[in-house]
Coordinates of C-alpha atoms and ligand atoms in Angstrom, one line a residue:
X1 CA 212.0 4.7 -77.1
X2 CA 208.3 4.4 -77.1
X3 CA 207.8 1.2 -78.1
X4 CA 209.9 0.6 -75.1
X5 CA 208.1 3.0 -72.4
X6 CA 204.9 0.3 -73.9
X7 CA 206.7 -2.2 -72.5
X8 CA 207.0 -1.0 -69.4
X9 CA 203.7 0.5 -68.8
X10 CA 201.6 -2.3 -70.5
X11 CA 202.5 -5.5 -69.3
X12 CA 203.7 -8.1 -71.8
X13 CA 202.5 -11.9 -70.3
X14 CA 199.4 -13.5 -70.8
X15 CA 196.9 -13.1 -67.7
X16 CA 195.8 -16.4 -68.3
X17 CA 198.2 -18.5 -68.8
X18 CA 201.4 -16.6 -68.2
X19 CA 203.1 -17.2 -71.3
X20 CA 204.6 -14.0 -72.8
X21 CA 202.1 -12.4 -75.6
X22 CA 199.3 -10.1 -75.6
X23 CA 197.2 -9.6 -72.6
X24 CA 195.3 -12.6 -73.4
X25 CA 196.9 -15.0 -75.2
X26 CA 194.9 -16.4 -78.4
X27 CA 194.6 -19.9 -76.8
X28 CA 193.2 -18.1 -73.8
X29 CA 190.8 -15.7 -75.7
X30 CA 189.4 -18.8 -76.8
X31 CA 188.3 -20.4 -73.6
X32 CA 185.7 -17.3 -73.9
X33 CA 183.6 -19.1 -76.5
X34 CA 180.1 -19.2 -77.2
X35 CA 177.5 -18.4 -74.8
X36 CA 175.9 -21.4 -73.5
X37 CA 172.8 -21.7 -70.7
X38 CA 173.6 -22.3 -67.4
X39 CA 171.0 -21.3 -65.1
X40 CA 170.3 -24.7 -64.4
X41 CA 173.9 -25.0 -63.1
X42 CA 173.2 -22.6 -60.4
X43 CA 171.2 -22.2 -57.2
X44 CA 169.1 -19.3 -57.5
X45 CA 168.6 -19.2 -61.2
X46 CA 167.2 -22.8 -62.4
X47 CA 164.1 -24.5 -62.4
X48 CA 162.7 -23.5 -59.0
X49 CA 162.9 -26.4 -56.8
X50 CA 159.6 -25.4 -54.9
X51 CA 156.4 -24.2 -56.5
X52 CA 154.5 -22.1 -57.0
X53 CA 155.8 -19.0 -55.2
X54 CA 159.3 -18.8 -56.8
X55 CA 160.3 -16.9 -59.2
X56 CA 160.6 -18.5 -62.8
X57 CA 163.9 -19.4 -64.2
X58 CA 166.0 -17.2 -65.6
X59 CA 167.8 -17.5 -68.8
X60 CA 171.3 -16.8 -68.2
X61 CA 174.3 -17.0 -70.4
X62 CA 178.0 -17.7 -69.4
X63 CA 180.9 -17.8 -72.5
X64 CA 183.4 -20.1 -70.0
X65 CA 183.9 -22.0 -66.3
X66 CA 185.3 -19.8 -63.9
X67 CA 188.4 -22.1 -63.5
X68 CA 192.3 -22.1 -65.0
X69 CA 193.2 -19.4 -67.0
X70 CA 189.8 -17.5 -67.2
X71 CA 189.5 -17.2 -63.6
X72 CA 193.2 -15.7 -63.7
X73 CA 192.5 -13.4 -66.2
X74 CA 189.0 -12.4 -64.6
X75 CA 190.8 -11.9 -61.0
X76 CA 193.7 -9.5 -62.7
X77 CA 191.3 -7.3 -64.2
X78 CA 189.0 -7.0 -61.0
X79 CA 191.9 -6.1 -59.2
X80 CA 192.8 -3.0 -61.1
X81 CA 196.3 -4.4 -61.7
X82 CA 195.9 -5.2 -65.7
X83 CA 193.7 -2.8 -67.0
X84 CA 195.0 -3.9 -70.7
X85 CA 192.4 -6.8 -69.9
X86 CA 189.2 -4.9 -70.8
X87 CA 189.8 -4.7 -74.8
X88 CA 189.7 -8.5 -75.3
X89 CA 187.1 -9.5 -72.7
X90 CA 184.6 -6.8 -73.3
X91 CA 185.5 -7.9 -77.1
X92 CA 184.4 -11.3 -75.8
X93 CA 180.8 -10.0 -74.6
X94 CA 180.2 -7.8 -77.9
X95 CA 180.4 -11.1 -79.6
X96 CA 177.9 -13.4 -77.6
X97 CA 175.2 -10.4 -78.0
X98 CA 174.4 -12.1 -81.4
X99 CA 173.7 -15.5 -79.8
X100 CA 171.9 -13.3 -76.6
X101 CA 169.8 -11.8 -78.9
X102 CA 168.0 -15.0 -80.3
X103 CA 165.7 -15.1 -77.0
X104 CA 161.9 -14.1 -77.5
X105 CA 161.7 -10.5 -76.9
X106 CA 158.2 -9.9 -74.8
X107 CA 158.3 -7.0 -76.9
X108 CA 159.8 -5.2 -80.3
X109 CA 158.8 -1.6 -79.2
X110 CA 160.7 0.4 -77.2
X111 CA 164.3 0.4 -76.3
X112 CA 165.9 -2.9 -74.7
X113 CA 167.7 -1.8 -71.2
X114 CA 171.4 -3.3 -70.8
X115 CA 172.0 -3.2 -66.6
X116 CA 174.7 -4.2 -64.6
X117 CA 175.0 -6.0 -61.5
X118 CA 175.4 -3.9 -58.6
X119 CA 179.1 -3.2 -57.9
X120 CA 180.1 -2.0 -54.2
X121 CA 180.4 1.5 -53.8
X122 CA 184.7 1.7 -53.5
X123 CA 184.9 -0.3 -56.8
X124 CA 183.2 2.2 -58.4
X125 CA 185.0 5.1 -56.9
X126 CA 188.6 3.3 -57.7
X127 CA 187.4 3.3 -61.1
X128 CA 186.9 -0.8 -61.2
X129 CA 183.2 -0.6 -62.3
X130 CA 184.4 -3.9 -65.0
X131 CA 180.6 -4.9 -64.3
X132 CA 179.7 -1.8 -66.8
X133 CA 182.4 -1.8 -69.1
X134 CA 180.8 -5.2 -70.1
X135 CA 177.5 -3.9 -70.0
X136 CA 178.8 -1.3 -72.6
X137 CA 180.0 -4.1 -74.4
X138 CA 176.6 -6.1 -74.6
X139 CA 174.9 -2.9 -75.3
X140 CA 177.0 -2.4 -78.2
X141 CA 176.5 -5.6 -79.5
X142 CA 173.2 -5.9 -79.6
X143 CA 172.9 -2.8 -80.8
X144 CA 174.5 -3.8 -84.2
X145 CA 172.7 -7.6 -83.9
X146 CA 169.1 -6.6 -83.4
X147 CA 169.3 -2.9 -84.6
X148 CA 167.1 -2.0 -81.7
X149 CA 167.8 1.3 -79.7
X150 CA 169.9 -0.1 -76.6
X151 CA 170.4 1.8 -73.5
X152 CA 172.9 0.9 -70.7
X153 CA 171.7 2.1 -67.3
X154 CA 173.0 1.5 -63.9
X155 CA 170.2 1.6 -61.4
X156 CA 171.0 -1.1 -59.3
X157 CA 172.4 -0.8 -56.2
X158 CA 173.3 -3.5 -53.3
X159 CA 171.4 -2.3 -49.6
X160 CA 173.4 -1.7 -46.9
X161 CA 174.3 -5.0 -44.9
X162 CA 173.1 -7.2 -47.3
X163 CA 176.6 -9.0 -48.2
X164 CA 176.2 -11.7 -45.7
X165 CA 172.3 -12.3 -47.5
X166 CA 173.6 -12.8 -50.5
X167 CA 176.5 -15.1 -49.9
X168 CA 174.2 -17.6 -47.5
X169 CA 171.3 -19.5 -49.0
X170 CA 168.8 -16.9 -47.2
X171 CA 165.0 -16.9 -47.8
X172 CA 163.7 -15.5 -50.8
X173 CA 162.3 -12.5 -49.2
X174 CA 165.6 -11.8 -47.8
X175 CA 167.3 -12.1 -51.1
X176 CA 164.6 -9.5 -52.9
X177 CA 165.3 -7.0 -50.7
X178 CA 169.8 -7.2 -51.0
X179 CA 169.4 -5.1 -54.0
X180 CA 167.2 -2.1 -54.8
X181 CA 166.4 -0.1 -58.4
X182 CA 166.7 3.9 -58.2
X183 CA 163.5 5.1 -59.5
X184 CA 161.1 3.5 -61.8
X185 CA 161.8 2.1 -65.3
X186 CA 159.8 2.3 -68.5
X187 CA 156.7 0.5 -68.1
X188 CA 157.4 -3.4 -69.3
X189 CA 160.5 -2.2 -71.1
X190 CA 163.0 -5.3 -71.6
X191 CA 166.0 -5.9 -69.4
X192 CA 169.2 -7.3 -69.5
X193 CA 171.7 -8.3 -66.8
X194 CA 175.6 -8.2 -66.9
X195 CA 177.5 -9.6 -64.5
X196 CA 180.9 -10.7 -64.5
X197 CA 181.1 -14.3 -62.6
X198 CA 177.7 -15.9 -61.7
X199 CA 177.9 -18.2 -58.8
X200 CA 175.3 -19.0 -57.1
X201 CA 173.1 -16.6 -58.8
X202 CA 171.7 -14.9 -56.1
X203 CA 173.0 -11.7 -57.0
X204 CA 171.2 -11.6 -60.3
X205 CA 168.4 -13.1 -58.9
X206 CA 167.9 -10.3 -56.5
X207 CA 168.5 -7.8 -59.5
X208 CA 165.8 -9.4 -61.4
X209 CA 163.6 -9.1 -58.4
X210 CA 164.4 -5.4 -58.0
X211 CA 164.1 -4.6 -62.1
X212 CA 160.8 -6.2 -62.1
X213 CA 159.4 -4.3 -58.7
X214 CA 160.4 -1.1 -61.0
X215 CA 158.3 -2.4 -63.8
X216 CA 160.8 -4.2 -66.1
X217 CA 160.8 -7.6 -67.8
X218 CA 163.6 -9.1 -67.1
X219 CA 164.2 -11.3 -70.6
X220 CA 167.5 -13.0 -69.5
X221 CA 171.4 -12.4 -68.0
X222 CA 174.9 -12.6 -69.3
X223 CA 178.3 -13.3 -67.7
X224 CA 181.9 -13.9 -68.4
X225 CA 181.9 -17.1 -66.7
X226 CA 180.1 -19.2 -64.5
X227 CA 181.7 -21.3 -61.4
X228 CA 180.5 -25.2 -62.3
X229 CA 179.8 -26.5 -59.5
X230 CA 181.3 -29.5 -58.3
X231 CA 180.8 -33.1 -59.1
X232 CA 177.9 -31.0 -61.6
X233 CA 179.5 -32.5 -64.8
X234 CA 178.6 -30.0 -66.9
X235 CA 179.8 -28.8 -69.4
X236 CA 179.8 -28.4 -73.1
X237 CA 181.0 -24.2 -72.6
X238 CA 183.0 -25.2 -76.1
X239 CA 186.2 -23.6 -76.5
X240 CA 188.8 -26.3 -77.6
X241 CA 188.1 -29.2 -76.3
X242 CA 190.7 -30.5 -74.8
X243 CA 191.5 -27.2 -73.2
X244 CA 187.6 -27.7 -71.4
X245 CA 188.4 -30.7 -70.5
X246 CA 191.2 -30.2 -68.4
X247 CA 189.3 -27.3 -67.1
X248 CA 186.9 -29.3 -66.0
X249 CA 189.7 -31.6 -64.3
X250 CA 190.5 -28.7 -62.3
X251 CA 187.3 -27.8 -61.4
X252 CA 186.5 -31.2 -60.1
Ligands
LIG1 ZN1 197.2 -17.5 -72.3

């Protein structure tokens, strides 16, 4: 009788693929591999095209392409619809905090800051914050990787109006000012970023602008998955191989 009420409350198909299993499917789980670089892959994030007065690059880690069955299962749990999605992809980020966690730390004092993304206001209230259930993930693991104190915060906050900013190539002094950081931090504590799909990066970007006006250092970001860009042909984001490469088929 229960087993079968679990049935009907926890749905039984993978999100990514569809095939009936867990929630993710292992062949699926593994798309969400290593973290690899790709800053360079987006616009905002890479080697700044003009000098001097951009910002420096930002080291940002993705664990797939947002395409195929990771950009299914990313979408259902966003939507609210399969909440039974957040064990295996937060379980995803706990994992890449031990290849996160090799960067040079501009310091070995103090505790290291996990931070999401800023999330719009109704996802939050609907309960759909998946921005900080990953940050609680990363927090977690590199907790146990480094064995520094971690604390996840959530001061960031998108400005009113500012959607249309972020999605358009605007100026750079448009783009610090989408998001804002409630109060001050720690005095050249180090931060990390969560996000869930990098794009064009101008979302973190802006929330590495607004961290470091509140005294941060902003050492580097992490995200499920990162949309390749076209034509880009990237990418080594491992999972199995042949699995990537028809990925990258599709993304093409
Ligand atoms: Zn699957």
């Amino acid at each position: 009788m229960l087993r079968a009420l679990g049935r009907l409350v926890l749905p039984q198909e993978c999100a990514g693929c569809g095939r009936p299993d867990r929630a993710l499917c292992r062949r699926c789980t593994a798309l969400l591999g290593e973290p690899q670089r790709c800053e360079e892959l987006t616009q905002h994030l890479g080697t700044p095209e003009y000098a001097p007065h951009q910002r420096p690059p930002l080291p940002t880690w993705a664990l797939a392409v947002y395409a195929g069955p990771v950009r299914h299962a990313v979408l259902a749990w966003k939507s609210g619809g399969r909440p039974d999605l957040a064990a295996p992809l937060t379980a995803a980020v706990e994992r890449a905090a031990g290849a996160v966690a090799q960067i040079e730390w501009p310091t070995t004092e103090g505790r290291v800051l996990v931070v999401p993304a800023p999330s719009g206001a109704a996802r939050r209230r609907a309960g759909r914050f998946v921005v900080g259930e990953l940050a609680d993930a990363l927090g977690r693991g590199l907790a146990a990787t480094t064995g520094r104190e971690v604390a996840v915060v959530d001061p960031l906050r998108r400005r009113e109006g500012s959607g249309h900013l972020l999605g358009a190539a605007a100026r750079s002094r448009d783009r610090a000012r989408a998001v804002r950081c409630r109060g001050r931090l720690p005095e050249g504590c180090a931060c990390l970023l969560v996000d869930d799909v990098v794009t064009t990066g101008a979302t973190l970007a802006a929330s590495a602008d607004a961290l470091r006006a509140a005294g941060g250092v902003v050492v580097g970001a992490v995200a499920l998955a990162v949309t390749a860009p076209p034509g880009s042909g990237v990418i080594d984001l491992s999972g199995p191989g042949k699995e990537t490469q028809r990925i990258l088929r599709e993304v093409d």
